[in-house]
């Protein structure tokens, strides 16, 4: 038997397993309605077939060059850093909105 034939048989067996119990994943982006089937390959970073943006099918985030566990750990460290230095969760947009509201309130006094 040729190597090509054995590779095709292996691919068909994997495809049968996926189609027997499909894991359907929705695109993580709000403006996209795309869905894809997790074919259980070794690479977890996939592109949505609708919008072509990349994300990890396991944790729904994009973390190139990191495992899901390392990415989640770095997010926790980042959160702890912001809590330590700024006294809580830091959101630049929320902070800018608050400063605009405070500025307009001070003008009305």
C-alpha atoms as a printed R data frame, in Angstrom:
    type eleno elety resid chain resno       x      y      z
1   ATOM     1    CA   UNK     A     1   0.000  0.000  0.000
2   ATOM     2    CA   UNK     A     2   1.175  3.468 -0.761
3   ATOM     3    CA   UNK     A     3   1.791  6.127  1.863
4   ATOM     4    CA   UNK     A     4  -0.761  8.376  0.169
5   ATOM     5    CA   UNK     A     5  -3.451  5.714  0.534
6   ATOM     6    CA   UNK     A     6  -2.708  5.234  4.241
7   ATOM     7    CA   UNK     A     7  -2.822  8.993  4.803
8   ATOM     8    CA   UNK     A     8  -6.226  9.166  3.084
9   ATOM     9    CA   UNK     A     9  -7.554  6.283  5.210
10  ATOM    10    CA   UNK     A    10  -6.349  8.033  8.366
11  ATOM    11    CA   UNK     A    11  -8.007 11.276  7.236
12  ATOM    12    CA   UNK     A    12 -11.311  9.516  6.473
13  ATOM    13    CA   UNK     A    13 -11.325  7.788  9.878
14  ATOM    14    CA   UNK     A    14 -10.762 11.117 11.620
15  ATOM    15    CA   UNK     A    15 -13.476 12.721  9.483
16  ATOM    16    CA   UNK     A    16 -15.929  9.957 10.412
17  ATOM    17    CA   UNK     A    17 -15.241 10.533 14.122
18  ATOM    18    CA   UNK     A    18 -15.833 14.265 13.752
19  ATOM    19    CA   UNK     A    19 -19.028 13.846 11.747
20  ATOM    20    CA   UNK     A    20 -20.356 11.250 14.196
21  ATOM    21    CA   UNK     A    21 -20.240 13.720 17.088
22  ATOM    22    CA   UNK     A    22 -19.587 17.217 15.738
23  ATOM    23    CA   UNK     A    23 -18.471 19.992 18.052
24  ATOM    24    CA   UNK     A    24 -19.940 23.142 16.526
25  ATOM    25    CA   UNK     A    25 -18.284 26.394 17.551
26  ATOM    26    CA   UNK     A    26 -19.695 29.855 16.982
27  ATOM    27    CA   UNK     A    27 -17.368 32.639 15.906
28  ATOM    28    CA   UNK     A    28 -16.319 34.685 18.933
29  ATOM    29    CA   UNK     A    29 -16.765 38.031 17.200
30  ATOM    30    CA   UNK     A    30 -20.059 39.826 17.791
31  ATOM    31    CA   UNK     A    31 -20.435 41.073 14.219
32  ATOM    32    CA   UNK     A    32 -20.031 37.586 12.701
33  ATOM    33    CA   UNK     A    33 -22.577 34.770 12.588
34  ATOM    34    CA   UNK     A    34 -20.114 32.144 11.337
35  ATOM    35    CA   UNK     A    35 -19.884 28.636 12.751
36  ATOM    36    CA   UNK     A    36 -17.220 26.012 12.322
37  ATOM    37    CA   UNK     A    37 -16.777 22.379 13.266
38  ATOM    38    CA   UNK     A    38 -13.880 21.503 15.543
39  ATOM    39    CA   UNK     A    39 -12.198 18.695 13.651
40  ATOM    40    CA   UNK     A    40  -9.958 17.863 16.636
41  ATOM    41    CA   UNK     A    41  -6.704 18.547 14.830
42  ATOM    42    CA   UNK     A    42  -3.578 19.384 16.777
43  ATOM    43    CA   UNK     A    43  -3.736 23.113 15.965
44  ATOM    44    CA   UNK     A    44  -6.333 24.955 17.989
45  ATOM    45    CA   UNK     A    45  -5.961 28.347 16.257
46  ATOM    46    CA   UNK     A    46  -8.543 28.502 13.473
47  ATOM    47    CA   UNK     A    47  -9.987 31.033 11.072
48  ATOM    48    CA   UNK     A    48 -13.711 31.608 10.972
49  ATOM    49    CA   UNK     A    49 -14.989 30.530  7.530
50  ATOM    50    CA   UNK     A    50 -17.298 33.558  7.449
51  ATOM    51    CA   UNK     A    51 -15.117 36.528  8.526
52  ATOM    52    CA   UNK     A    52 -11.643 34.875  8.294
53  ATOM    53    CA   UNK     A    53 -10.509 36.220 11.680
54  ATOM    54    CA   UNK     A    54  -8.370 33.978 13.863
55  ATOM    55    CA   UNK     A    55  -9.162 32.639 17.325
56  ATOM    56    CA   UNK     A    56  -8.475 29.611 19.512
57  ATOM    57    CA   UNK     A    57 -11.290 27.063 19.457
58  ATOM    58    CA   UNK     A    58 -10.555 26.016 23.050
59  ATOM    59    CA   UNK     A    59 -10.662 29.348 24.888
60  ATOM    60    CA   UNK     A    60 -12.113 31.676 22.189
61  ATOM    61    CA   UNK     A    61  -9.142 34.094 22.369
62  ATOM    62    CA   UNK     A    62  -6.224 34.714 20.060
63  ATOM    63    CA   UNK     A    63  -2.911 33.804 21.675
64  ATOM    64    CA   UNK     A    64  -0.267 33.032 19.097
65  ATOM    65    CA   UNK     A    65   2.832 31.341 20.462
66  ATOM    66    CA   UNK     A    66   1.204 30.437 23.813
67  ATOM    67    CA   UNK     A    67  -0.821 27.568 25.132
68  ATOM    68    CA   UNK     A    68  -4.286 28.272 26.506
69  ATOM    69    CA   UNK     A    69  -3.000 27.733 30.048
70  ATOM    70    CA   UNK     A    70  -0.108 30.185 29.616
71  ATOM    71    CA   UNK     A    71  -2.428 32.768 28.096
72  ATOM    72    CA   UNK     A    72  -4.942 32.478 30.942
73  ATOM    73    CA   UNK     A    73  -2.092 32.735 33.469
74  ATOM    74    CA   UNK     A    74  -0.754 35.893 31.802
75  ATOM    75    CA   UNK     A    75  -4.266 37.401 31.878
76  ATOM    76    CA   UNK     A    76  -4.502 36.687 35.607
77  ATOM    77    CA   UNK     A    77  -1.090 38.304 36.181
78  ATOM    78    CA   UNK     A    78  -2.175 41.341 34.181
79  ATOM    79    CA   UNK     A    79  -5.364 41.637 36.241
80  ATOM    80    CA   UNK     A    80  -3.400 41.402 39.497
81  ATOM    81    CA   UNK     A    81  -0.982 44.062 38.235
82  ATOM    82    CA   UNK     A    82  -3.824 46.476 37.448
83  ATOM    83    CA   UNK     A    83  -5.521 45.783 40.765
84  ATOM    84    CA   UNK     A    84  -2.291 46.423 42.658
85  ATOM    85    CA   UNK     A    85  -1.305 49.610 40.821
86  ATOM    86    CA   UNK     A    86  -4.699 51.138 40.122
87  ATOM    87    CA   UNK     A    87  -6.880 49.714 42.883
88  ATOM    88    CA   UNK     A    88  -9.147 47.661 40.663
89  ATOM    89    CA   UNK     A    89  -9.924 46.781 37.114
90  ATOM    90    CA   UNK     A    90  -8.601 49.399 34.722
91  ATOM    91    CA   UNK     A    91 -10.680 50.296 31.706
92  ATOM    92    CA   UNK     A    92  -9.405 53.267 29.701
93  ATOM    93    CA   UNK     A    93 -12.737 53.882 27.965
94  ATOM    94    CA   UNK     A    94 -14.641 53.830 31.251
95  ATOM    95    CA   UNK     A    95 -12.051 56.141 32.810
96  ATOM    96    CA   UNK     A    96 -12.308 58.614 29.907
97  ATOM    97    CA   UNK     A    97 -16.119 58.589 30.088
98  ATOM    98    CA   UNK     A    98 -15.992 59.210 33.832
99  ATOM    99    CA   UNK     A    99 -13.581 62.130 33.452
100 ATOM   100    CA   UNK     A   100 -15.839 63.698 30.790
101 ATOM   101    CA   UNK     A   101 -18.875 63.320 33.058
102 ATOM   102    CA   UNK     A   102 -16.990 64.809 36.008
103 ATOM   103    CA   UNK     A   103 -15.750 67.689 33.862
104 ATOM   104    CA   UNK     A   104 -19.242 68.555 32.647
105 ATOM   105    CA   UNK     A   105 -20.626 68.258 36.189
106 ATOM   106    CA   UNK     A   106 -17.994 70.697 37.468
107 ATOM   107    CA   UNK     A   107 -18.927 73.214 34.755
108 ATOM   108    CA   UNK     A   108 -22.582 73.143 35.846
109 ATOM   109    CA   UNK     A   109 -21.701 74.116 39.427
